[in-house]
Structures are given as C-alpha cells and as structure tokens.
Amino acid sequence: MVAALDDALLGADKVPAVVADVEALIDAEVADKKGASGLALKAGYAAVTKLGPSIVPSAVEGLLPEFVAKIQPFWQDYAGNGDFADYLTARSETVADALLGVTDARIAASSRTAIKKVYDKLRPSAQKHVVEALPRVGALVQKHAG
C-alpha cells in the first residue's frame, strides 16, 4: 500500500488517468440520480457543462490536490485493511464533510456568479450525494493507490 496518496494520485504521470477516472465517476453519479433532487442535480450539472465544456475537467484537476489532502488521513487510518470503499462508507458523514469543505471554500472564493448560483442551489443536498458517491470514490482511490 502507498503511504502517501499524493505520490499515488498526483504524480505528473498519474494525474491524467486519475482526472479521467474522477470525471467518469462524476458522470456516473449524476446519471444514477433519481427523483426531484436527481433532476435538479442533472440540470445543475448540465448548466455547468453548458457554460463551458472544460469547467468540469479544469475543476477536477484544480481541486484534486485538496481532495487528496482531505482523503489522506482516512487512507492512513485505513492502512489497507479490507476495502477502502467500505472504510469510507462507514465514516460517510465525516468524509463527506471533509470533501465538501474543499468545494465550499473554493466556491466562496470564486468570482463566477453563475457557478455560485448553481452551487448554492445544489449545496443543501450535496452531503447526501457525496455520501452516495463514496463507494466509487473509495474504489477509485484504491485502484490508483492500492
């Protein structure tokens, strides 16, 4: 097992594959959403991607180091015992709070009004969506670092 996630996920030779996998994860999570909140999420995601097709890839690449830093303590504690997706899911609220702290801070510092509006509409349900994504997040991390 790799001790530091930044070595496994943020190396120049690793970032393109990790970013592609994160984008695929986001697309899959959005596609899987159902009901009214799912429709809102899909509409918000479509609005963001319509504003610029490079927004999501750029955001993923820009936020990846901060997300990796937030996941690192969980990875260290996990220490290769079992499935990392299960480990994250068992701590879902804490992990989701840590990850959302990254996006909350980034949005607060953004000058892009349209993106802020979309984020503000989606933020109340974000905790639930992040929690639901943790199995895929755990699998992605373990794929690249385990």
Coordinates of N, CA and C in Angstrom, one line a residue, residues 6-76:
D6 N -0.7 11.5 -2.3 CA -0.2 12.5 -3.3 C 0.8 11.8 -4.2
D7 N 1.6 10.9 -3.7 CA 2.5 10.1 -4.6 C 1.8 9.3 -5.6
A8 N 0.7 8.7 -5.1 CA 0.0 7.7 -6.0 C -1.0 8.4 -6.9
L9 N -1.5 9.6 -6.5 CA -2.6 10.2 -7.3 C -2.2 11.5 -8.0
L10 N -1.1 12.1 -7.5 CA -0.8 13.5 -8.0 C 0.5 13.6 -8.8
G11 N 1.2 12.5 -9.0 CA 2.4 12.5 -9.8 C 2.0 12.9 -11.3
A12 N 3.0 13.6 -11.9 CA 2.7 14.1 -13.3 C 2.3 13.0 -14.2
D13 N 2.8 11.8 -14.0 CA 2.4 10.7 -14.9 C 1.1 10.0 -14.5
K14 N 0.6 10.3 -13.3 CA -0.6 9.7 -12.8 C -1.9 10.6 -13.0
V15 N -1.7 11.9 -12.9 CA -2.8 12.8 -12.9 C -3.8 12.6 -14.1
P16 N -3.3 12.5 -15.3 CA -4.3 12.4 -16.4 C -5.3 11.2 -16.2
A17 N -4.8 10.0 -15.8 CA -5.6 8.9 -15.6 C -6.6 9.1 -14.4
V18 N -6.0 9.7 -13.3 CA -6.9 10.0 -12.2 C -8.0 11.0 -12.5
V19 N -7.6 12.0 -13.2 CA -8.6 13.0 -13.6 C -9.7 12.4 -14.5
A20 N -9.3 11.6 -15.5 CA -10.3 10.9 -16.3 C -11.2 10.0 -15.5
D21 N -10.6 9.3 -14.5 CA -11.5 8.4 -13.7 C -12.4 9.2 -12.8
V22 N -12.0 10.4 -12.3 CA -12.8 11.2 -11.5 C -14.0 11.8 -12.4
E23 N -13.6 12.2 -13.6 CA -14.7 12.7 -14.5 C -15.7 11.6 -14.8
A24 N -15.3 10.4 -15.0 CA -16.2 9.3 -15.3 C -17.0 9.0 -14.0
L25 N -16.4 9.1 -12.8 CA -17.1 8.9 -11.6 C -18.3 10.0 -11.4
I26 N -17.9 11.2 -11.7 CA -18.9 12.3 -11.6 C -20.1 12.0 -12.6
D27 N -19.7 11.7 -13.8 CA -20.7 11.4 -14.9 C -21.6 10.3 -14.4
A28 N -21.1 9.2 -13.9 CA -21.8 8.1 -13.5 C -22.7 8.4 -12.3
E29 N -22.2 9.2 -11.3 CA -23.0 9.6 -10.2 C -24.2 10.4 -10.6
V30 N -24.0 11.4 -11.5 CA -25.0 12.3 -11.9 C -26.1 11.4 -12.7
A31 N -25.6 10.6 -13.6 CA -26.5 9.7 -14.4 C -27.4 8.8 -13.5
D32 N -26.9 8.4 -12.4 CA -27.6 7.5 -11.5 C -28.7 8.2 -10.6
K33 N -28.7 9.5 -10.6 CA -29.6 10.2 -9.7 C -31.0 10.1 -10.2
K34 N -31.9 9.9 -9.2 CA -33.3 9.7 -9.5 C -34.1 10.8 -8.7
G35 N -35.4 10.9 -9.0 CA -36.3 11.8 -8.3 C -36.1 13.2 -8.5
A36 N -36.7 14.0 -7.7 CA -36.7 15.5 -7.9 C -35.2 16.0 -7.6
S37 N -34.6 15.5 -6.6 CA -33.2 16.0 -6.3 C -32.3 15.6 -7.5
G38 N -32.5 14.4 -8.0 CA -31.7 13.9 -9.1 C -31.9 14.8 -10.4
L39 N -33.2 15.2 -10.6 CA -33.4 16.1 -11.7 C -32.7 17.4 -11.5
A40 N -32.8 18.0 -10.3 CA -32.1 19.2 -10.0 C -30.6 19.1 -10.2
L41 N -30.0 18.0 -9.7 CA -28.6 17.8 -9.9 C -28.2 17.7 -11.4
K42 N -29.0 16.9 -12.1 CA -28.7 16.8 -13.5 C -28.8 18.1 -14.3
A43 N -29.8 18.9 -13.9 CA -30.0 20.2 -14.5 C -28.8 21.1 -14.2
G44 N -28.4 21.1 -12.9 CA -27.3 21.9 -12.5 C -26.0 21.5 -13.2
Y45 N -25.8 20.2 -13.3 CA -24.6 19.7 -14.0 C -24.6 20.1 -15.4
A46 N -25.8 20.0 -16.1 CA -25.9 20.3 -17.5 C -25.6 21.8 -17.7
A47 N -26.1 22.6 -16.7 CA -25.9 24.1 -16.8 C -24.4 24.4 -16.7
V48 N -23.7 23.7 -15.8 CA -22.3 24.0 -15.6 C -21.5 23.6 -16.9
T49 N -21.8 22.4 -17.4 CA -21.1 21.9 -18.6 C -21.5 22.7 -19.8
K50 N -22.7 23.3 -19.8 CA -23.0 24.2 -21.0 C -22.3 25.5 -20.9
L51 N -22.0 26.0 -19.7 CA -21.2 27.2 -19.6 C -19.8 27.1 -20.2
G52 N -19.3 25.9 -20.1 CA -18.0 25.6 -20.7 C -17.6 24.2 -20.5
P53 N -17.4 23.5 -21.6 CA -17.1 22.0 -21.5 C -15.8 21.7 -20.8
S54 N -14.9 22.7 -20.6 CA -13.7 22.5 -19.8 C -13.8 22.8 -18.3
I55 N -15.0 23.2 -17.9 CA -15.2 23.6 -16.5 C -15.0 22.4 -15.6
V56 N -15.6 21.3 -15.9 CA -15.5 20.1 -15.0 C -14.1 19.6 -15.0
P57 N -13.5 19.3 -16.2 CA -12.1 18.8 -16.1 C -11.2 19.8 -15.4
S58 N -11.3 21.1 -15.7 CA -10.4 22.0 -15.0 C -10.7 22.0 -13.5
A59 N -11.9 21.9 -13.1 CA -12.3 21.9 -11.7 C -11.7 20.7 -11.0
V60 N -11.8 19.5 -11.7 CA -11.3 18.3 -11.1 C -9.8 18.4 -10.9
E61 N -9.1 18.9 -12.0 CA -7.7 19.0 -11.9 C -7.2 20.0 -10.8
G62 N -8.0 21.1 -10.7 CA -7.6 22.1 -9.8 C -7.9 21.7 -8.3
L63 N -9.0 21.0 -8.1 CA -9.4 20.6 -6.8 C -8.8 19.3 -6.3
L64 N -8.2 18.5 -7.2 CA -7.7 17.2 -6.9 C -6.7 17.2 -5.7
P65 N -5.7 18.1 -5.8 CA -4.8 18.1 -4.6 C -5.4 18.4 -3.3
E66 N -6.4 19.2 -3.2 CA -7.1 19.5 -2.0 C -8.0 18.3 -1.5
F67 N -8.6 17.6 -2.5 CA -9.4 16.4 -2.2 C -8.5 15.3 -1.7
V68 N -7.3 15.2 -2.3 CA -6.4 14.1 -1.9 C -5.9 14.4 -0.5
A69 N -5.6 15.7 -0.2 CA -5.2 16.0 1.2 C -6.3 15.7 2.2
K70 N -7.5 15.9 1.8 CA -8.7 15.6 2.8 C -8.9 14.1 2.9
I71 N -8.6 13.3 1.9 CA -8.7 11.8 2.0 C -7.5 11.2 2.6
Q72 N -6.4 11.8 2.6 CA -5.1 11.2 3.1 C -5.3 10.7 4.5
P73 N -5.8 11.5 5.5 CA -5.9 10.9 6.8 C -6.8 9.6 6.9
F74 N -7.8 9.6 6.1 CA -8.6 8.4 6.1 C -7.8 7.2 5.5
W75 N -7.1 7.5 4.5 CA -6.2 6.4 3.8 C -5.2 5.9 4.8
Q76 N -4.6 6.8 5.6 CA -3.6 6.4 6.6 C -4.2 5.5 7.6

